[in-house]
Structures are given as structure tokens and as C-alpha cells.
Amino acid sequence: MKRRERTRQLIELGGLIAKAGLIDLTDDDRAVIFALLTEAAARLRSDEREDSLTLWRRRGKRAFAQDAEGLSGSGEADSR
């Protein structure tokens, strides 16, 4: 992977962490954020891999859809 592509990928992945609210929810505690990610990685290395991927993919798609609705909606913040 070229350096420019890698930089873009890292920026986008950081954006997902921000979009999920993890920065605010953890008071920008990077040890907590890293632990959350390592917990997810451990589950992906386990027998729960396929079930976890299915669940998280469904939840992620739903969250993206809700975010898109919020952006195209009335302009008010979603209270859910």
C-alpha cells in the first residue's frame, strides 16, 4: 500500500472512532479506546468470529443509515 493511501486509510479509520462517539465517551482515553479495539480483535480471533461479524455489520449499516437520515433530515440532532 502506498504511503498516501495508507495515510488516507488511517484518517478514515480515526474518523470512524470519532463518529462512534468513542472519543467523547472515554474522555479521549486512548488506553480505553485501544482496549475496546483489542477486545473486538480477540472476538474476531475466536469461534465467535462469524456471529460477531454478522452482528456488527448489521449494527454498523444501521448506524450509517441513521446518521445519513440525520444529515438529510430537519437539521436537528437525533435524540436516540
Coordinates of N, CA and C in Angstrom, one line a residue:
M1 N 0.9 -1.2 0.0 CA 0.0 0.0 0.0 C 0.9 1.2 0.0
K2 N 0.6 2.2 -0.9 CA 1.4 3.4 -0.9 C 1.1 4.3 0.3
R3 N 2.1 5.1 0.5 CA 2.1 6.0 1.7 C 0.8 6.8 1.8
R4 N 0.5 7.4 0.6 CA -0.7 8.3 0.6 C -2.0 7.5 0.8
E5 N -2.1 6.3 0.3 CA -3.3 5.5 0.5 C -3.4 5.1 2.0
R6 N -2.2 4.7 2.5 CA -2.2 4.3 4.0 C -2.6 5.5 4.9
T7 N -2.1 6.7 4.6 CA -2.5 7.9 5.3 C -4.0 8.1 5.3
R8 N -4.5 8.0 4.1 CA -6.0 8.2 3.9 C -6.8 7.2 4.7
Q9 N -6.3 5.9 4.7 CA -7.0 4.8 5.4 C -6.9 5.1 6.9
L10 N -5.8 5.5 7.4 CA -5.7 5.8 8.9 C -6.6 7.0 9.3
I11 N -6.7 8.0 8.4 CA -7.5 9.1 8.7 C -9.0 8.7 8.8
E12 N -9.4 7.9 7.8 CA -10.8 7.4 7.7 C -11.1 6.5 8.9
L13 N -10.2 5.7 9.3 CA -10.4 4.8 10.5 C -10.5 5.6 11.8
G14 N -9.7 6.7 11.9 CA -9.8 7.6 13.0 C -11.1 8.3 13.0
G15 N -11.6 8.6 11.8 CA -12.9 9.3 11.7 C -14.0 8.4 12.2
L16 N -13.9 7.1 12.0 CA -14.9 6.1 12.5 C -14.9 6.1 14.0
I17 N -13.8 6.1 14.6 CA -13.7 6.1 16.1 C -14.4 7.4 16.6
A18 N -14.2 8.5 15.9 CA -14.8 9.8 16.3 C -16.3 9.7 16.1
K19 N -16.7 9.1 14.9 CA -18.1 9.0 14.5 C -18.9 8.2 15.5
A20 N -18.3 7.1 16.0 CA -18.9 6.2 17.0 C -19.1 6.9 18.4
G21 N -18.4 8.0 18.6 CA -18.5 8.7 19.8 C -17.5 8.3 20.9
L22 N -16.6 7.4 20.5 CA -15.7 6.9 21.5 C -14.7 7.9 22.1
I23 N -14.4 8.9 21.4 CA -13.5 10.0 21.9 C -14.2 10.7 23.1
D24 N -15.4 11.1 22.9 CA -16.2 11.8 23.9 C -16.6 10.9 25.1
L25 N -17.0 9.7 24.7 CA -17.5 8.7 25.7 C -16.4 8.3 26.7
T26 N -15.1 8.3 26.2 CA -14.0 7.9 27.0 C -13.1 9.0 27.5
D27 N -13.6 10.3 27.3 CA -12.8 11.5 27.6 C -11.4 11.4 26.9
D28 N -11.4 10.9 25.7 CA -10.2 10.8 24.9 C -9.1 9.9 25.6
D29 N -9.6 8.9 26.3 CA -8.7 8.0 27.0 C -8.2 6.9 26.0
R30 N -7.0 7.1 25.5 CA -6.6 6.2 24.4 C -6.4 4.8 24.9
A31 N -6.0 4.6 26.1 CA -5.9 3.2 26.6 C -7.2 2.5 26.6
V32 N -8.3 3.2 27.0 CA -9.6 2.6 26.9 C -10.0 2.3 25.5
I33 N -9.8 3.2 24.6 CA -10.2 3.0 23.2 C -9.4 1.8 22.6
F34 N -8.1 1.8 22.9 CA -7.3 0.7 22.4 C -7.8 -0.7 23.0
A35 N -8.1 -0.7 24.3 CA -8.6 -1.9 24.9 C -9.9 -2.3 24.2
L36 N -10.8 -1.4 23.9 CA -12.1 -1.8 23.2 C -11.7 -2.4 21.9
L37 N -10.8 -1.9 21.2 CA -10.4 -2.4 19.9 C -9.8 -3.8 20.0
T38 N -8.9 -4.0 21.0 CA -8.3 -5.3 21.2 C -9.3 -6.3 21.7
E39 N -10.3 -5.9 22.4 CA -11.4 -6.8 22.8 C -12.1 -7.3 21.5
A40 N -12.4 -6.4 20.6 CA -13.1 -6.7 19.3 C -12.2 -7.7 18.5
A41 N -10.9 -7.4 18.5 CA -9.9 -8.2 17.7 C -9.9 -9.6 18.3
A42 N -9.9 -9.7 19.7 CA -9.9 -11.0 20.3 C -11.2 -11.8 19.9
R43 N -12.3 -11.2 19.9 CA -13.5 -11.9 19.5 C -13.4 -12.4 18.0
L44 N -12.8 -11.5 17.2 CA -12.6 -11.9 15.8 C -11.7 -13.1 15.6
R45 N -10.8 -13.3 16.6 CA -9.9 -14.5 16.6 C -10.5 -15.7 17.2
S46 N -11.7 -15.6 17.7 CA -12.3 -16.7 18.4 C -13.4 -17.4 17.6
D47 N -14.0 -18.4 18.2 CA -15.1 -19.1 17.5 C -16.3 -18.3 17.2
E48 N -16.4 -17.1 17.9 CA -17.5 -16.2 17.7 C -17.3 -15.3 16.5
R49 N -16.3 -15.5 15.7 CA -15.9 -14.6 14.6 C -17.1 -14.3 13.7
E50 N -17.7 -15.3 13.1 CA -18.8 -15.1 12.1 C -20.0 -14.5 12.7
D51 N -20.4 -14.9 13.9 CA -21.6 -14.3 14.5 C -21.3 -12.8 14.8
S52 N -20.1 -12.6 15.3 CA -19.7 -11.2 15.7 C -19.7 -10.3 14.4
L53 N -19.1 -10.8 13.3 CA -19.1 -10.0 12.1 C -20.5 -9.7 11.6
T54 N -21.4 -10.7 11.6 CA -22.7 -10.5 11.2 C -23.5 -9.5 12.0
L55 N -23.3 -9.6 13.3 CA -24.0 -8.7 14.2 C -23.4 -7.3 14.0
W56 N -22.1 -7.1 14.1 CA -21.5 -5.8 14.0 C -21.8 -5.2 12.6
R57 N -21.8 -6.0 11.5 CA -22.0 -5.4 10.2 C -23.5 -4.9 10.1
R58 N -24.4 -5.6 10.7 CA -25.8 -5.2 10.7 C -26.0 -3.9 11.5
R59 N -25.3 -3.8 12.7 CA -25.4 -2.6 13.5 C -24.7 -1.4 12.9
G60 N -23.6 -1.7 12.2 CA -22.9 -0.6 11.5 C -23.7 0.0 10.4
K61 N -24.3 -0.9 9.6 CA -25.1 -0.4 8.5 C -26.3 0.4 9.0
R62 N -26.9 -0.1 10.1 CA -28.0 0.7 10.7 C -27.5 2.0 11.2
A63 N -26.4 2.1 11.8 CA -25.8 3.3 12.4 C -25.5 4.3 11.2
F64 N -24.9 3.8 10.1 CA -24.6 4.7 9.0 C -25.9 5.2 8.4
A65 N -27.0 4.4 8.3 CA -28.2 4.8 7.7 C -28.9 5.9 8.6
Q66 N -28.8 5.7 10.0 CA -29.4 6.6 10.9 C -28.6 8.0 10.8
D67 N -27.3 7.9 10.6 CA -26.5 9.1 10.5 C -26.9 9.8 9.2
A68 N -27.0 9.1 8.2 CA -27.4 9.7 6.9 C -28.8 10.4 7.0
E69 N -29.7 9.7 7.7 CA -31.0 10.3 7.8 C -31.0 11.6 8.6
G70 N -30.1 11.6 9.7 CA -29.9 12.8 10.5 C -29.4 13.9 9.7
L71 N -28.5 13.6 8.8 CA -27.8 14.7 8.0 C -28.8 15.2 6.9
S72 N -29.7 14.4 6.4 CA -30.6 14.8 5.4 C -32.0 15.2 5.9
G73 N -32.1 15.1 7.2 CA -33.4 15.4 7.9 C -33.6 16.9 8.1
S74 N -34.2 17.2 9.2 CA -34.6 18.5 9.5 C -33.5 19.4 10.0
G75 N -32.3 18.8 10.2 CA -31.2 19.6 10.7 C -31.0 19.5 12.2
E76 N -32.0 18.9 12.9 CA -32.0 18.8 14.3 C -31.2 17.5 14.7
A77 N -30.6 17.5 15.8 CA -29.9 16.4 16.3 C -30.8 15.2 16.6
D78 N -30.4 14.0 16.3 CA -31.2 12.8 16.6 C -31.1 12.6 18.1
S79 N -32.2 12.5 18.8 CA -32.2 12.3 20.3 C -32.1 10.9 20.7
R80 N -32.0 9.9 19.8 CA -31.9 8.5 20.2 C -30.6 8.1 20.7

